[in-house]
PDB file of C-alpha atoms in Angstrom:
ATOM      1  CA  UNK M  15     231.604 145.215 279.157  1.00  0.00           C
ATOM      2  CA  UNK M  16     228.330 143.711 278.675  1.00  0.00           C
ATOM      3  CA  UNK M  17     228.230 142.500 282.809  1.00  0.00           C
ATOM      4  CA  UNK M  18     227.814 139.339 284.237  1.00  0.00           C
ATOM      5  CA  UNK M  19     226.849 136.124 282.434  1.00  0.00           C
ATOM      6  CA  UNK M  20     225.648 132.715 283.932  1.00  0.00           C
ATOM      7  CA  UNK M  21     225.997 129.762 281.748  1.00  0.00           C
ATOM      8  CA  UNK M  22     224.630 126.142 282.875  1.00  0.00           C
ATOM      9  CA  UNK M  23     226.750 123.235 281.958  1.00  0.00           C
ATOM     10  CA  UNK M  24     224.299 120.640 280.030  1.00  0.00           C
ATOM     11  CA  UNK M  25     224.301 117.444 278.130  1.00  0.00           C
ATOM     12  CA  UNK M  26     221.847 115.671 276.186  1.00  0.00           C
ATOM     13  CA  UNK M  27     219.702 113.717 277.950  1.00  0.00           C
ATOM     14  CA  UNK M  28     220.271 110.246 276.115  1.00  0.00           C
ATOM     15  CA  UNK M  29     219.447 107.096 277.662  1.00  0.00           C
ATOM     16  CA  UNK M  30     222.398 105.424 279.105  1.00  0.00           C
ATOM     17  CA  UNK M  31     224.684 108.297 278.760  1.00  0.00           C
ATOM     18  CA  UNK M  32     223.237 110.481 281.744  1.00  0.00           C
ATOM     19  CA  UNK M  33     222.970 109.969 286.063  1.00  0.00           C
ATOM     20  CA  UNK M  34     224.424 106.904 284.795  1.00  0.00           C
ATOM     21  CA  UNK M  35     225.713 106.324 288.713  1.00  0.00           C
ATOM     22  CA  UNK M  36     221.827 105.603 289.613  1.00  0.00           C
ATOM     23  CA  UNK M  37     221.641 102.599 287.885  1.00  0.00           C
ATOM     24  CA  UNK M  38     220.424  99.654 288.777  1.00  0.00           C
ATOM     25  CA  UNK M  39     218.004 101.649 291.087  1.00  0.00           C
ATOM     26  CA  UNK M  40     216.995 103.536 287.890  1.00  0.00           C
ATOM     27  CA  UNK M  41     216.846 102.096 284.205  1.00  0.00           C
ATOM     28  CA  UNK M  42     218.445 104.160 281.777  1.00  0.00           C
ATOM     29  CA  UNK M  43     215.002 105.819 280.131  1.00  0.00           C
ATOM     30  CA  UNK M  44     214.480 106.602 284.029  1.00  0.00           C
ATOM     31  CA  UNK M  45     217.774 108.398 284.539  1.00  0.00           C
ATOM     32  CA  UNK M  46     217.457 110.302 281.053  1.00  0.00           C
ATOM     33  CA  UNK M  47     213.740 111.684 282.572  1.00  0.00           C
ATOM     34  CA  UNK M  48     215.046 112.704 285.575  1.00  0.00           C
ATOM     35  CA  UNK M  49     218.209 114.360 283.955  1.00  0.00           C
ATOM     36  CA  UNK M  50     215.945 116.629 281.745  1.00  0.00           C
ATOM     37  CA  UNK M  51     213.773 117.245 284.510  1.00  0.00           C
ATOM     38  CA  UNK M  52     216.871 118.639 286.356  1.00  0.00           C
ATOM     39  CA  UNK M  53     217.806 120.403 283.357  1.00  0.00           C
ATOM     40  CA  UNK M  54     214.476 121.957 282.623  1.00  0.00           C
ATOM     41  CA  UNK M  55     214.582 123.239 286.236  1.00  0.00           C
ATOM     42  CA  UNK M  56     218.067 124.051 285.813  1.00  0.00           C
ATOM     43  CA  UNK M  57     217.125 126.576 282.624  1.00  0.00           C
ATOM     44  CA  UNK M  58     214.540 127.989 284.726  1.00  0.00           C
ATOM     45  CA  UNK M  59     216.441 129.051 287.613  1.00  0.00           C
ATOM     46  CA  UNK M  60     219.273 130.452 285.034  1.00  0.00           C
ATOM     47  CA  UNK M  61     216.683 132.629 283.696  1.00  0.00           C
ATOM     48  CA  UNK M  62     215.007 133.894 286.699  1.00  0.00           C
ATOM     49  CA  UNK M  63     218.260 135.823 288.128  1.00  0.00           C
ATOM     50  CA  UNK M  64     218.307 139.523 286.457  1.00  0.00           C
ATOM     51  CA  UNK M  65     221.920 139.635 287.572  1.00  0.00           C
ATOM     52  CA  UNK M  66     223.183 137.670 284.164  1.00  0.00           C
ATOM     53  CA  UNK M  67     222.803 137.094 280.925  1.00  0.00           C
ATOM     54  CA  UNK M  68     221.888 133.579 281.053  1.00  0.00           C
ATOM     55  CA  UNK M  69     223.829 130.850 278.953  1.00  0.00           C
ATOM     56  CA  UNK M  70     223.405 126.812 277.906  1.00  0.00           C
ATOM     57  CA  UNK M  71     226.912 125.274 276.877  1.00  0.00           C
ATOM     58  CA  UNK M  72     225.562 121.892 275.744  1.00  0.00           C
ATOM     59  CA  UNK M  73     227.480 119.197 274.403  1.00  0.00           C
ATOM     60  CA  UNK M  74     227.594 116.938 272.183  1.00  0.00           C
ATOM     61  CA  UNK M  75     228.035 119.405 269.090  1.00  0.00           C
ATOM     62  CA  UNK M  76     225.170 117.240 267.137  1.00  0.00           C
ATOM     63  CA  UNK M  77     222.706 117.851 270.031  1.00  0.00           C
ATOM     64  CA  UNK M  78     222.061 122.192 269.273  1.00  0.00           C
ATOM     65  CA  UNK M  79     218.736 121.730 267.269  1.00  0.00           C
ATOM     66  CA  UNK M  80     217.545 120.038 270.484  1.00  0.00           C
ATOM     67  CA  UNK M  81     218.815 122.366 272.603  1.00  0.00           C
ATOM     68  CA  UNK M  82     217.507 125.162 270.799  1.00  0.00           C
ATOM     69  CA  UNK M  83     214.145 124.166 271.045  1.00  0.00           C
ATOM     70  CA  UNK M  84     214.641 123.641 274.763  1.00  0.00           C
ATOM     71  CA  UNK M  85     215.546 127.290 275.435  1.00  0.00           C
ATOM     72  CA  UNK M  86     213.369 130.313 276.144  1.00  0.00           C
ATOM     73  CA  UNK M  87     214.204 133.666 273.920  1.00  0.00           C
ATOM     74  CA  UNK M  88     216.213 135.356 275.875  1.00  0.00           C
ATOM     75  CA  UNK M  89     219.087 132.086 276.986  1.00  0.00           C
ATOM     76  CA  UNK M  90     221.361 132.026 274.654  1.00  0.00           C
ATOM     77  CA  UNK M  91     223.545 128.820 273.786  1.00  0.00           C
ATOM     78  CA  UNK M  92     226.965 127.465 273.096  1.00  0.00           C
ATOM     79  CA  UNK M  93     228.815 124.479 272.545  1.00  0.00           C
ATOM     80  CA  UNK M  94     231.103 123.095 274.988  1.00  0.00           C
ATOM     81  CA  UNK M  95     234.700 122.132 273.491  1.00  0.00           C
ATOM     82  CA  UNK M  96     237.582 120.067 274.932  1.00  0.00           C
ATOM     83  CA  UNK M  97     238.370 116.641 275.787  1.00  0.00           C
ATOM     84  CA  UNK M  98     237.955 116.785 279.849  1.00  0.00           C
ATOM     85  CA  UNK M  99     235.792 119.030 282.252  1.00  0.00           C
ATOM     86  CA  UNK M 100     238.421 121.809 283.146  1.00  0.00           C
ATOM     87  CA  UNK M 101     238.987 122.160 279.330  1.00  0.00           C
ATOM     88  CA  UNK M 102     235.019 122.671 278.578  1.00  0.00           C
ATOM     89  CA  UNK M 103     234.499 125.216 281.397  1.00  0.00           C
ATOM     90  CA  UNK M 104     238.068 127.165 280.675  1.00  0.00           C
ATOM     91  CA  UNK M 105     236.776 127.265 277.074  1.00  0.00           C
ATOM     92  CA  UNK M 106     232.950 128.406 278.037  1.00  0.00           C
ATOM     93  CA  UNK M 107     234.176 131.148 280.330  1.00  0.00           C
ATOM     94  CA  UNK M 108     237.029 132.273 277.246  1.00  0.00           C
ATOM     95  CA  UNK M 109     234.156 132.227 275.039  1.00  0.00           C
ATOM     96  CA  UNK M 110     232.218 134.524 277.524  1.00  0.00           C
ATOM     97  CA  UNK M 111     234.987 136.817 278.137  1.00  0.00           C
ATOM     98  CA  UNK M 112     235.641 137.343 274.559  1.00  0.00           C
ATOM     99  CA  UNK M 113     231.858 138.259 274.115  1.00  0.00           C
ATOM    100  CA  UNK M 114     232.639 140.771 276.452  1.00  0.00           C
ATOM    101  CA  UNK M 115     231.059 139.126 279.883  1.00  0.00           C
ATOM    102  CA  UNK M 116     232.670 139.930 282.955  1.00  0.00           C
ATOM    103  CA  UNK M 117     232.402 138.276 285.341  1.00  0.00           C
ATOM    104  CA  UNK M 118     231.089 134.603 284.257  1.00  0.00           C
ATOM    105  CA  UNK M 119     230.002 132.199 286.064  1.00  0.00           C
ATOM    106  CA  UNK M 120     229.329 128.127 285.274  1.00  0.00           C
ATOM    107  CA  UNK M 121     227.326 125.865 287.250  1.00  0.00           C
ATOM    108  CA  UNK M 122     225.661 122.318 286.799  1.00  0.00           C
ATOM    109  CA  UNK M 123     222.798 120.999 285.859  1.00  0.00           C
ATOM    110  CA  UNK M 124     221.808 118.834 288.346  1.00  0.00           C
ATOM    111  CA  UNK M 125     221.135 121.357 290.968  1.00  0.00           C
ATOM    112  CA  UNK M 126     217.475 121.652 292.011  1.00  0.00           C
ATOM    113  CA  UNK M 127     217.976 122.622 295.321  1.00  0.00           C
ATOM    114  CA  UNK M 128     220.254 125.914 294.808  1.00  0.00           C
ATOM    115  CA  UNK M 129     217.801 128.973 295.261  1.00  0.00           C
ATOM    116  CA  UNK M 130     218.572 131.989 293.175  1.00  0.00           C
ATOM    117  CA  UNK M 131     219.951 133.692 296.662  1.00  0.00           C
ATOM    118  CA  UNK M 132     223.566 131.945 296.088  1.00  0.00           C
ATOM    119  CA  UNK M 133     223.347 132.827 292.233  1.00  0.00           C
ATOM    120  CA  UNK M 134     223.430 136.736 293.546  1.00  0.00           C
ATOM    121  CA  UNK M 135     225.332 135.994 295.945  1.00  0.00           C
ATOM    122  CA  UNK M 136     228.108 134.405 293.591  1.00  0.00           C
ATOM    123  CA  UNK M 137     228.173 137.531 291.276  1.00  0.00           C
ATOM    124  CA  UNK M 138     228.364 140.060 294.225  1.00  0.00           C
ATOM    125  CA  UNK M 139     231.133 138.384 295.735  1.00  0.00           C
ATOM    126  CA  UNK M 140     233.140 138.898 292.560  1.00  0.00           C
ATOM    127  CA  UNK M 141     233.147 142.426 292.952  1.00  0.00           C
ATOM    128  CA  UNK M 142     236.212 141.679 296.006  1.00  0.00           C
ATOM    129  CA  UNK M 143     237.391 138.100 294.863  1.00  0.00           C
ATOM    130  CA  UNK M 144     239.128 137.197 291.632  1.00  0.00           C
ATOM    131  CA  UNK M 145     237.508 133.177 291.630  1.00  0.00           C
ATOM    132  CA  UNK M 146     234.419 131.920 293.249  1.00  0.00           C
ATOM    133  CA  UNK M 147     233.561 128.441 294.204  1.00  0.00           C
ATOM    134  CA  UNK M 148     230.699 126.779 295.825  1.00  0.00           C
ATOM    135  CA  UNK M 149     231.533 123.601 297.352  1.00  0.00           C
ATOM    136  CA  UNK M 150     229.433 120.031 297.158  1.00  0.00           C
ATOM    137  CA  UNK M 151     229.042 117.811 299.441  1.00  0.00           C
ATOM    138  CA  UNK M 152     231.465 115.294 297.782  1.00  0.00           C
ATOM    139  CA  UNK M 153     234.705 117.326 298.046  1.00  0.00           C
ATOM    140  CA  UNK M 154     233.459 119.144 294.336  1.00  0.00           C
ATOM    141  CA  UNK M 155     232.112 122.051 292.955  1.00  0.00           C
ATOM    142  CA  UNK M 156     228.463 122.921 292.067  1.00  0.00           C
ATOM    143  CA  UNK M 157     229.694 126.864 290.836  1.00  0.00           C
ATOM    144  CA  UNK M 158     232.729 128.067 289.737  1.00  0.00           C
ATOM    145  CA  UNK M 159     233.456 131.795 288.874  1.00  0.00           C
ATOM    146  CA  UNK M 160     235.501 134.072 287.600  1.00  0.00           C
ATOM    147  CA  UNK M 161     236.745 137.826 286.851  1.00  0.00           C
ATOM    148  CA  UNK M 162     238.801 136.747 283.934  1.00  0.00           C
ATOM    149  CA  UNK M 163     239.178 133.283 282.606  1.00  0.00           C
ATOM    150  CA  UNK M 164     241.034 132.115 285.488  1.00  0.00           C
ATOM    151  CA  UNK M 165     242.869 129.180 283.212  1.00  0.00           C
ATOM    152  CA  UNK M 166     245.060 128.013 285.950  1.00  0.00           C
ATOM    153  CA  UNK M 167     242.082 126.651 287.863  1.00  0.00           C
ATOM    154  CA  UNK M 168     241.073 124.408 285.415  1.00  0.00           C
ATOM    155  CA  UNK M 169     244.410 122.482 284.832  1.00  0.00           C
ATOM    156  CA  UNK M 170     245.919 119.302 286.545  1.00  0.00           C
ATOM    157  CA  UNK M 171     242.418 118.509 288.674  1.00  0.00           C
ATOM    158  CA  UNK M 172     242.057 115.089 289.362  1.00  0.00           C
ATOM    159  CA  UNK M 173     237.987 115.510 288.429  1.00  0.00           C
ATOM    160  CA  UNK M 174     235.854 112.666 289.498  1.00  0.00           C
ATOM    161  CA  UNK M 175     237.630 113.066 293.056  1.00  0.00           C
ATOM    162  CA  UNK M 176     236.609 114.242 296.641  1.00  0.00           C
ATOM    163  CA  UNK M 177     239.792 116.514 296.342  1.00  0.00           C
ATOM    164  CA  UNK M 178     238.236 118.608 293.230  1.00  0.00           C
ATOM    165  CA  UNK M 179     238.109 121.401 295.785  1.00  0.00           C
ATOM    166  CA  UNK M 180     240.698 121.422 297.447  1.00  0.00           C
ATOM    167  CA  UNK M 181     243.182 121.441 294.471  1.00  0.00           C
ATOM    168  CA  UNK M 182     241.223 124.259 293.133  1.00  0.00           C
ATOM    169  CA  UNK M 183     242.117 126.555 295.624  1.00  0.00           C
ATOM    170  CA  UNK M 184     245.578 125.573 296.065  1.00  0.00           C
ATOM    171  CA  UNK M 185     245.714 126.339 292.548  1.00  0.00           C
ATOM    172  CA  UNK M 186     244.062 129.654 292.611  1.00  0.00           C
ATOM    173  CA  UNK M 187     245.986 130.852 295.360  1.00  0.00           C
ATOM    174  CA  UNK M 188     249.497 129.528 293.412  1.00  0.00           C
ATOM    175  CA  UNK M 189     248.431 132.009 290.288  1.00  0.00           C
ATOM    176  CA  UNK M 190     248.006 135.126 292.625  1.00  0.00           C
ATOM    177  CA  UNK M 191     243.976 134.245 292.657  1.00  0.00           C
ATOM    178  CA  UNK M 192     242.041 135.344 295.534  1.00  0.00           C
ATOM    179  CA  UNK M 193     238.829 132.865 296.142  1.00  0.00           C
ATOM    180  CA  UNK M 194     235.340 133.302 297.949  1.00  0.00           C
ATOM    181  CA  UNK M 195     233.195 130.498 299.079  1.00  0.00           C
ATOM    182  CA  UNK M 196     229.654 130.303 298.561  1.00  0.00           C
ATOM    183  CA  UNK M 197     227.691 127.791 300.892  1.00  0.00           C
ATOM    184  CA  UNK M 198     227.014 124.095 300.426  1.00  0.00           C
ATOM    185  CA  UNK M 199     224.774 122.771 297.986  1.00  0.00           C
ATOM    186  CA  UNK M 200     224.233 118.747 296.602  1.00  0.00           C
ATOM    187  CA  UNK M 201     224.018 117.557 293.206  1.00  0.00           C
ATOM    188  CA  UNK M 202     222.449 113.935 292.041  1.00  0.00           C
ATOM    189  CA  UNK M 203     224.409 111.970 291.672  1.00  0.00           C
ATOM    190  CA  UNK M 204     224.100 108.675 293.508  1.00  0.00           C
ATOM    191  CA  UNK M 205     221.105 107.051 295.414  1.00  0.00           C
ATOM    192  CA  UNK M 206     221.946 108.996 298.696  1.00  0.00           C
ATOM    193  CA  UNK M 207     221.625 112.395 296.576  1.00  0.00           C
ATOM    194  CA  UNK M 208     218.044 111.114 295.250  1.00  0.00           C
ATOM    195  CA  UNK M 209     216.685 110.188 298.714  1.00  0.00           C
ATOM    196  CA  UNK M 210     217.897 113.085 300.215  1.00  0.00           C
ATOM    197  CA  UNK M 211     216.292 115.215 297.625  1.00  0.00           C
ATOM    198  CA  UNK M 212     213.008 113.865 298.701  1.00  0.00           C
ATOM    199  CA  UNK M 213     213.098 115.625 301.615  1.00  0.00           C
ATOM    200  CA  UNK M 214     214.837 118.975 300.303  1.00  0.00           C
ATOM    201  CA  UNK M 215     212.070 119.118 298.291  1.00  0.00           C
ATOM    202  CA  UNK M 216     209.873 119.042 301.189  1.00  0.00           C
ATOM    203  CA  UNK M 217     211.247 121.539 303.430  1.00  0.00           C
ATOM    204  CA  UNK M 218     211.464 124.188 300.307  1.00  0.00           C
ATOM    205  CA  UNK M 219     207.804 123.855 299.973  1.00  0.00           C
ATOM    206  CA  UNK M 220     207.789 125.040 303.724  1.00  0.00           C
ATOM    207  CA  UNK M 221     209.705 127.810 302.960  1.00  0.00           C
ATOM    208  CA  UNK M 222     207.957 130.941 302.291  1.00  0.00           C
ATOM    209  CA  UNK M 223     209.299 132.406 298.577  1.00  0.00           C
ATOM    210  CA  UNK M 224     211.413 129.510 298.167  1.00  0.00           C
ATOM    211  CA  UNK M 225     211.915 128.148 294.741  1.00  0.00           C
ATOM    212  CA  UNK M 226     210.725 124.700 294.186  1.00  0.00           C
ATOM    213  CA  UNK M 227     212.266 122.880 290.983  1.00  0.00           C
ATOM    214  CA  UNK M 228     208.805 121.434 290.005  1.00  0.00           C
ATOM    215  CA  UNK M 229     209.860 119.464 287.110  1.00  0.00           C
ATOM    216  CA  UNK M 230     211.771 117.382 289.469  1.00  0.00           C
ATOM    217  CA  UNK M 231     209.374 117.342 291.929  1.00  0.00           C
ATOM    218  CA  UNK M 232     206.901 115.987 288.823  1.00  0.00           C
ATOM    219  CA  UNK M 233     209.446 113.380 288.087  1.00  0.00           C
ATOM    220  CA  UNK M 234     209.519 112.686 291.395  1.00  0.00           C
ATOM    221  CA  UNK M 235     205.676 111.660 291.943  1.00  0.00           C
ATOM    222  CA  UNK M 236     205.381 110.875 288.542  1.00  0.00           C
ATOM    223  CA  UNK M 237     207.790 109.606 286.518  1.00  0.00           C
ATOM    224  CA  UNK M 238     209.755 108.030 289.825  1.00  0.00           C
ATOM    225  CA  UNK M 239     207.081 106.632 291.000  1.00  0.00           C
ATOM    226  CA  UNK M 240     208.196 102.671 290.585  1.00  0.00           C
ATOM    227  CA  UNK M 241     211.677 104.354 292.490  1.00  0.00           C
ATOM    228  CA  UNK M 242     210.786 104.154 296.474  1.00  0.00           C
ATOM    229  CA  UNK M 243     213.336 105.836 298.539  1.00  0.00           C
TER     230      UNK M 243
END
């Protein structure tokens, strides 16, 4: 086995397409800057835990030479596949586990908070747990991992809901699946998520060793700048 892998769920950042839940409060060119500034941030964090190989499963298929110019060296990338969420991530962590990754882990891109702590944390608690899952604060999942491709999980959840969760685990414990929870952690998503990340932003920069997604931050002063929370 080749040992863990970490692979960041991404899409490209066009106009209209992406954090399409801020608008009006955002124009569309505004939500596509923030959404690569989250995923720039995103790649970073990926690449700074030793503990994986770390992974970009990007979609759509026409968007790799893009992608591939986004990357650093060692990230590697592949294309998601499927026609709903559970389908992309069940075929990302297959893809994985065929490679010979074990165990595999998926998370978001719109994370800027998450510190590399809960990354580490994620893989160790695979060593004991078949599935791991760290919650959001809208009844989702930020992280989702696995031993082996854990397909049951992904099938028959009503995505887009505040029961995402929940029916996760009744599913995993149905096949036989023993879960671990990892702690909170909010996406953006909505206006709430952006104000709020004002002030995460903040209180990482009083944190000693912290990591600070600074793209976002940029966007933030920059970028954001005709956005007042």
């Amino acid at each position: 086995m080749k040992g863990p892998a970490l692979a960041v769920m991404v899409r490209a950042p066009v106009p209209g397409q992406v954090k399409t839940r801020l608008q009006p409060h955002l124009s569309p060119e505004q939500c596509a800057a923030l959404y690569t500034a989250l995923l720039r941030d995103a790649i970073e964090l990926a690449c700074s835990v030793r503990a994986y190989a770390p992974f970009l499963a990007f979609t759509p298929a026409e968007a790799e030479e893009y992608f591939r110019g986004l990357v650093p060296t060692p990230m590697g990338i592949i294309s998601q596949t499927g026609s709903d969420l559970g389908q992309r991530m069940q075929g990302v962590m297959e893809r994985l586990d065929e490679e010979g990754y074990s165990p595999v882990v998926i998370v978001g891109s719109d994370l800027p908070a998450l510190q590399p702590a809960a990354l580490e944390q994620a893989v160790q608690s695979l060593r004991n747990a078949d599935v791991c899952l760290g919650p959001s604060r809208d009844g989702g999942y930020y992280l989702v991992g696995g031993r082996r491709t854990c397909a049951p999980i992904f099938k028959g959840i009503p995505w887009g809901t505040s029961r995402v969760l929940e029916v996760t685990i009744e599913k995993s414990k149905a096949a036989g699946l023993t879960v671990a929870l990892l702690g909170e952690c909010a996406d953006v998503d909505n206006l709430d998520d952006l104000n709020r990340l004002r002030l995460d932003i903040q209180r990482l920069r009083r944190i000693p060793g912290a990591r600070v997604p600074v793209h976002t931050e940029a966007w933030l002063k920059n970028g954001g700048s005709l956005f007042q929370a």
